[in-house]
Coordinates of C-alpha atoms in Angstrom, one line a residue:
M19 CA 131.9 101.6 74.6
V20 CA 132.2 104.6 77.0
V21 CA 128.8 105.9 75.9
V22 CA 127.2 102.4 76.3
A23 CA 128.7 102.1 79.8
S24 CA 127.4 105.5 80.7
L25 CA 123.9 104.8 79.4
T26 CA 123.9 101.5 81.3
L27 CA 125.0 103.2 84.6
L28 CA 122.3 105.9 84.0
F29 CA 119.6 103.3 83.5
L30 CA 120.6 101.2 86.5
E31 CA 120.8 104.3 88.7
Y32 CA 117.3 105.3 87.6
L33 CA 115.9 101.9 88.5
Q34 CA 117.6 101.9 91.9
T35 CA 116.2 105.3 93.0
L36 CA 112.8 105.1 91.3
E37 CA 110.9 104.0 94.4
L38 CA 112.4 106.8 96.4
E39 CA 111.7 109.3 93.6
V40 CA 108.1 108.3 93.4
S41 CA 107.5 108.8 97.1
L42 CA 109.5 112.0 97.5
V43 CA 109.3 113.8 94.2
W44 CA 106.3 112.7 92.2
T45 CA 103.8 113.3 95.0
S46 CA 105.3 116.8 95.9
E47 CA 103.9 120.1 94.7
W48 CA 105.4 121.6 91.6
S49 CA 108.3 124.0 92.3
L50 CA 111.5 125.2 90.6
V51 CA 113.5 122.5 92.4
K52 CA 111.2 119.8 91.1
C53 CA 111.3 121.1 87.6
L54 CA 115.1 121.2 87.6
Y55 CA 115.2 117.8 89.2
L56 CA 113.1 116.2 86.5
I57 CA 115.0 118.0 83.7
N58 CA 118.3 116.8 85.2
R59 CA 116.9 113.3 85.6
F60 CA 115.7 112.8 82.1
L61 CA 117.8 115.1 79.9
P62 CA 120.8 112.6 79.7
F63 CA 118.5 109.9 78.4
F64 CA 117.7 112.2 75.5
V65 CA 121.3 113.5 74.8
L66 CA 123.5 110.4 75.2
P67 CA 121.8 108.3 72.4
F68 CA 123.0 110.9 69.9
A69 CA 126.6 110.3 70.9
L70 CA 126.0 106.5 70.4
Y71 CA 124.4 107.2 67.0
Y72 CA 127.4 109.4 66.1
N73 CA 129.8 106.5 66.5
L74 CA 127.6 103.8 64.9
T75 CA 125.7 105.3 62.0
A76 CA 126.7 104.0 58.5
R77 CA 127.4 106.3 55.5
P78 CA 126.2 109.5 57.1
S79 CA 126.2 112.9 55.3
P80 CA 128.5 115.7 56.6
Q81 CA 125.4 117.7 57.6
V82 CA 124.0 114.8 59.7
C83 CA 127.3 114.3 61.4
K84 CA 127.5 117.9 62.4
V85 CA 124.1 117.9 63.9
V86 CA 124.5 114.6 65.6
F87 CA 127.8 115.9 67.1
A88 CA 126.5 119.2 68.1
I89 CA 123.5 117.8 70.1
P90 CA 125.6 115.7 72.6
C91 CA 128.4 118.3 72.6
M92 CA 126.1 121.1 73.7
G93 CA 123.6 118.8 75.5
I94 CA 126.2 117.3 77.8
A95 CA 127.3 120.8 78.9
L96 CA 123.7 121.7 79.5
C97 CA 123.2 118.5 81.6
I98 CA 126.2 119.6 83.7
F99 CA 124.9 123.1 84.1
I100 CA 121.4 122.0 85.1
S101 CA 123.0 119.8 87.8
E102 CA 124.9 122.9 89.1
A103 CA 121.8 125.0 89.0
I104 CA 120.4 122.7 91.7
L105 CA 123.4 123.5 93.8
Y106 CA 122.8 127.2 93.1
L107 CA 119.4 126.9 94.6
R108 CA 120.8 125.2 97.7
V109 CA 123.2 128.1 98.1
H110 CA 120.4 130.6 97.8
A111 CA 118.4 128.7 100.5
L112 CA 121.4 128.5 102.9
S113 CA 121.9 132.3 102.5
G114 CA 118.4 133.0 103.7
K115 CA 117.3 134.0 100.2
G116 CA 119.2 137.2 100.3
T117 CA 118.9 139.6 97.4
W118 CA 122.6 140.1 96.9
I119 CA 123.4 136.4 96.7
L120 CA 120.5 135.9 94.2
V121 CA 122.0 138.6 92.0
F122 CA 125.4 137.1 92.2
I123 CA 124.2 133.6 91.5
L124 CA 122.2 134.7 88.5
G125 CA 125.0 136.8 87.1
N126 CA 127.6 134.1 87.7
G127 CA 125.4 131.3 86.4
I128 CA 124.5 133.1 83.2
S129 CA 128.1 134.1 82.6
V130 CA 129.3 130.5 83.0
F131 CA 126.5 129.1 80.9
C132 CA 126.9 131.6 78.0
G133 CA 130.7 131.2 78.2
S134 CA 130.7 127.4 78.1
M135 CA 128.0 127.1 75.5
G136 CA 129.6 129.8 73.4
L137 CA 133.0 128.1 73.4
L138 CA 131.6 124.7 72.5
G139 CA 129.4 126.2 69.8
Y140 CA 132.4 127.9 68.3
Y141 CA 134.3 124.6 68.4
V142 CA 131.5 122.9 66.5
A143 CA 131.3 125.7 64.0
L144 CA 135.0 125.4 63.2
G145 CA 134.8 121.6 62.6
S146 CA 134.0 119.6 59.5
W147 CA 132.7 116.1 59.2
D148 CA 132.6 113.1 56.9
G149 CA 131.6 109.5 57.0
S150 CA 134.0 106.7 57.5
E151 CA 136.3 105.8 54.6
F152 CA 135.8 102.1 55.5
A153 CA 132.0 102.0 55.9
P154 CA 130.1 99.9 56.6
F155 CA 132.9 97.9 58.2
V156 CA 134.0 100.9 60.3
P157 CA 130.8 102.9 60.9
G158 CA 130.4 106.4 62.5
C159 CA 131.2 110.0 61.8
F160 CA 134.7 111.4 61.6
G161 CA 135.3 115.0 62.4
K162 CA 138.2 117.1 61.1
F163 CA 139.3 119.7 63.6
T164 CA 142.3 122.0 63.8
E165 CA 144.1 122.7 67.0
N166 CA 140.9 123.8 68.8
G167 CA 141.2 121.7 71.9
L168 CA 141.9 124.8 74.0
L169 CA 138.3 125.9 73.4
V170 CA 136.9 122.7 74.9
M171 CA 139.4 122.8 77.8
I172 CA 138.4 126.4 78.7
G173 CA 134.7 125.4 78.5
Y174 CA 135.2 122.7 81.1
L175 CA 137.3 125.0 83.3
C176 CA 134.4 127.4 83.3
L177 CA 132.2 124.6 84.7
L178 CA 134.9 123.8 87.3
Y179 CA 135.1 127.4 88.3
S180 CA 131.3 127.5 88.8
G181 CA 131.4 124.4 91.0
L182 CA 134.3 125.9 93.1
V183 CA 132.3 129.1 93.7
T184 CA 129.2 127.1 94.7
M185 CA 131.2 125.0 97.1
I186 CA 132.9 128.0 98.8
L187 CA 129.5 129.7 99.2
C188 CA 127.9 126.5 100.6
L189 CA 130.7 126.3 103.3
Y190 CA 130.5 130.0 104.1
F191 CA 126.8 130.2 104.7
G192 CA 126.7 126.8 106.3
F193 CA 129.2 127.7 109.0
K194 CA 128.3 131.3 109.5
I195 CA 124.5 131.2 109.4
H196 CA 123.5 127.7 110.3
W197 CA 126.3 126.8 112.8
S198 CA 123.6 126.5 115.5
S199 CA 122.0 123.7 113.5
R200 CA 125.3 121.8 112.9
R201 CA 123.9 118.6 114.4
S202 CA 120.9 118.6 112.1
P203 CA 120.8 115.4 109.9
I204 CA 119.7 117.6 106.9
L205 CA 122.8 119.7 107.0
K206 CA 125.0 116.7 107.5
V207 CA 123.4 115.1 104.4
F208 CA 123.8 118.4 102.5
Y209 CA 127.5 118.8 103.3
R210 CA 128.3 115.1 102.8
D211 CA 126.7 114.9 99.4
G212 CA 127.7 118.4 98.4
T213 CA 131.4 117.8 99.2
F214 CA 131.5 114.5 97.4
Y215 CA 129.7 116.1 94.4
F216 CA 132.3 118.9 94.2
V217 CA 135.2 116.4 94.4
V218 CA 133.8 114.4 91.5
L219 CA 133.0 117.5 89.6
A220 CA 136.6 118.8 90.0
V221 CA 138.2 115.4 89.0
M222 CA 136.0 114.9 86.0
S223 CA 136.3 118.5 84.8
I224 CA 140.1 118.4 85.1
A225 CA 140.2 115.1 83.3
N226 CA 138.0 116.3 80.5
G227 CA 140.1 119.5 80.1
V228 CA 143.3 117.4 79.9
A229 CA 141.7 115.0 77.4
A230 CA 140.5 117.9 75.2
Q231 CA 143.9 119.5 75.1
F232 CA 146.2 116.5 74.7
L233 CA 144.3 113.7 73.1
P234 CA 143.6 113.4 69.4
A235 CA 140.5 115.3 68.2
R236 CA 138.4 112.2 68.0
Y237 CA 138.9 111.5 71.7
R238 CA 138.5 115.0 73.1
F239 CA 135.0 114.2 74.4
L240 CA 135.9 110.7 75.7
L241 CA 135.0 111.5 79.3
A242 CA 132.1 113.9 78.6
A243 CA 129.4 111.3 78.8
P244 CA 130.6 109.8 82.1
Q245 CA 130.8 113.4 83.5
A246 CA 127.2 114.1 82.5
V247 CA 126.0 110.9 84.1
M248 CA 127.9 111.5 87.3
H249 CA 126.5 115.0 87.6
S250 CA 123.0 113.8 87.0
T251 CA 123.4 110.9 89.4
L252 CA 125.0 112.8 92.3
S253 CA 122.7 115.9 92.1
T254 CA 119.6 113.6 91.9
R255 CA 120.7 111.6 94.9
M256 CA 121.4 114.8 96.9
I257 CA 117.9 116.0 96.4
L258 CA 116.4 112.6 97.4
H259 CA 118.6 112.2 100.4
L260 CA 117.7 115.8 101.6
R261 CA 114.0 115.1 101.3
E262 CA 114.3 111.7 102.9
S263 CA 116.3 113.2 105.8
A264 CA 113.8 116.1 106.2
R265 CA 110.9 113.7 106.5
A266 CA 112.7 111.5 109.0
E267 CA 113.6 114.6 111.1
M268 CA 110.0 115.8 111.2
G269 CA 108.7 112.4 112.1
F270 CA 107.6 111.3 108.7
T271 CA 108.6 108.2 106.7
T272 CA 107.9 106.8 103.2
M273 CA 105.9 103.9 101.9
K274 CA 109.1 101.9 101.7
N275 CA 109.4 102.0 105.5
I276 CA 105.7 101.1 105.9
L277 CA 105.9 98.1 103.7
S278 CA 109.1 97.0 105.5
A279 CA 107.3 97.2 108.8
V280 CA 104.4 95.2 107.5
N281 CA 106.7 92.5 106.0
E282 CA 108.4 92.2 109.4
E283 CA 105.0 91.8 111.0
L284 CA 105.8 94.7 113.3
V285 CA 103.1 94.9 116.0
V286 CA 102.5 98.4 117.5
D287 CA 100.7 98.7 120.8
P288 CA 97.8 101.1 120.1
D289 CA 98.1 102.4 123.7
Q290 CA 101.6 103.6 123.0
M291 CA 101.5 104.9 119.4
H292 CA 98.9 105.9 116.9
T293 CA 99.6 105.7 113.2
K294 CA 97.5 107.6 110.8
V295 CA 97.9 107.3 107.1
W296 CA 96.4 110.3 105.4
Q297 CA 95.9 108.8 102.0
L298 CA 96.2 105.4 100.3
G299 CA 99.5 105.5 98.6
S300 CA 100.6 108.8 100.1
P301 CA 104.2 108.8 101.5
D302 CA 103.2 110.9 104.4
V303 CA 102.6 109.1 107.7
E304 CA 102.1 110.9 111.0
H305 CA 103.4 109.3 114.2
V306 CA 101.9 110.5 117.5
S307 CA 103.5 109.2 120.6
G308 CA 101.5 108.5 123.7
S309 CA 104.4 109.0 126.2
S310 CA 105.6 112.4 127.4
S311 CA 109.2 111.5 126.7
D312 CA 108.5 110.7 123.1
S313 CA 106.5 113.9 122.8
S314 CA 109.4 115.9 124.1
S315 CA 111.7 114.2 121.6
A316 CA 109.3 114.9 118.8
S317 CA 109.1 118.5 119.8
A318 CA 112.9 118.8 119.9
N319 CA 113.1 117.3 116.4
A320 CA 110.5 119.7 115.2
S321 CA 112.4 122.6 116.7
T322 CA 115.6 121.5 115.0
S323 CA 113.9 121.1 111.7
A324 CA 112.3 124.5 112.1
N325 CA 115.7 126.1 112.5
L326 CA 116.6 124.5 109.1
G327 CA 113.2 125.0 107.8
G328 CA 111.3 121.8 108.1
S329 CA 107.9 121.2 106.6
S330 CA 105.9 118.1 105.8
G331 CA 103.8 117.1 102.8
N332 CA 106.4 117.3 100.0
G333 CA 109.4 116.7 102.1
T334 CA 110.7 120.2 101.7
C335 CA 112.5 122.3 104.3
S336 CA 111.7 125.9 104.9
S337 CA 112.7 128.1 107.9
G338 CA 111.0 131.0 109.5
R339 CA 112.7 133.1 106.9
G340 CA 111.3 131.0 104.1
V341 CA 114.5 129.0 103.4
A342 CA 113.9 125.8 101.4
I343 CA 116.9 123.6 101.4
V344 CA 115.2 120.6 99.8

């Protein structure tokens, strides 16, 4: 039931954010952030059905059970790490793309990834599986584990450590380097979503660690699927909110705003404002104000975004030093 609920939440979340994703991500140029975003978005759809199959398959062989268990066990950890990799990129951007922070992030990320995956892989290697004794009335695979819950708990603690380091670095660079841009909507979105992301990460990682250590072996991964879904959902929304905020700050909007204006029969005086749509279906719309006060406001917004690194087109942000927050 937990896996079914997680898949349902994941599917509903995808439908709710699909329109925003199409306008802000699909039309943007290919980059590392976009690649990680898409992997983070769709990997849970591939991994979680194996967890469902593990609990529902009838009369499986031990080999099948081991493979079907290993895929979601390792895959969910990979989903969580991909979500954190997106935060690593945000930290690198906030730091001004310094060399030392890049070396630290790569070293720390590789260590956490190898440590977590190694512990979980060892846990899988120590286990043995068999089908249900009461099949087909009670379907699913049944694993036989010794007291190896500590391996799983340490694996989740590694992920918690990674999130803690990322959060500390975000706060450090945000206050030290970008304090002059503290009123920027982009930074507000980043810190709001990033803080909430870390709180959820901490709660879910601690809960999973406790479950792995104290619950029976069959329930050690009870909260793993919800954690993977929450990581994917929150990191996805953070990217979308950052790009939406970047476009709004630079005077851009999305097709959703355009359609809303049309539906409300909004009439714009051509002497006061000129609206130019570059392409049919493109999310980029340029607003040029005819009044001097509006022009000053637009210049101020552009200046603020430049401090953070604002650019149009794909909704990304880049500063004079090449920083790309979104």
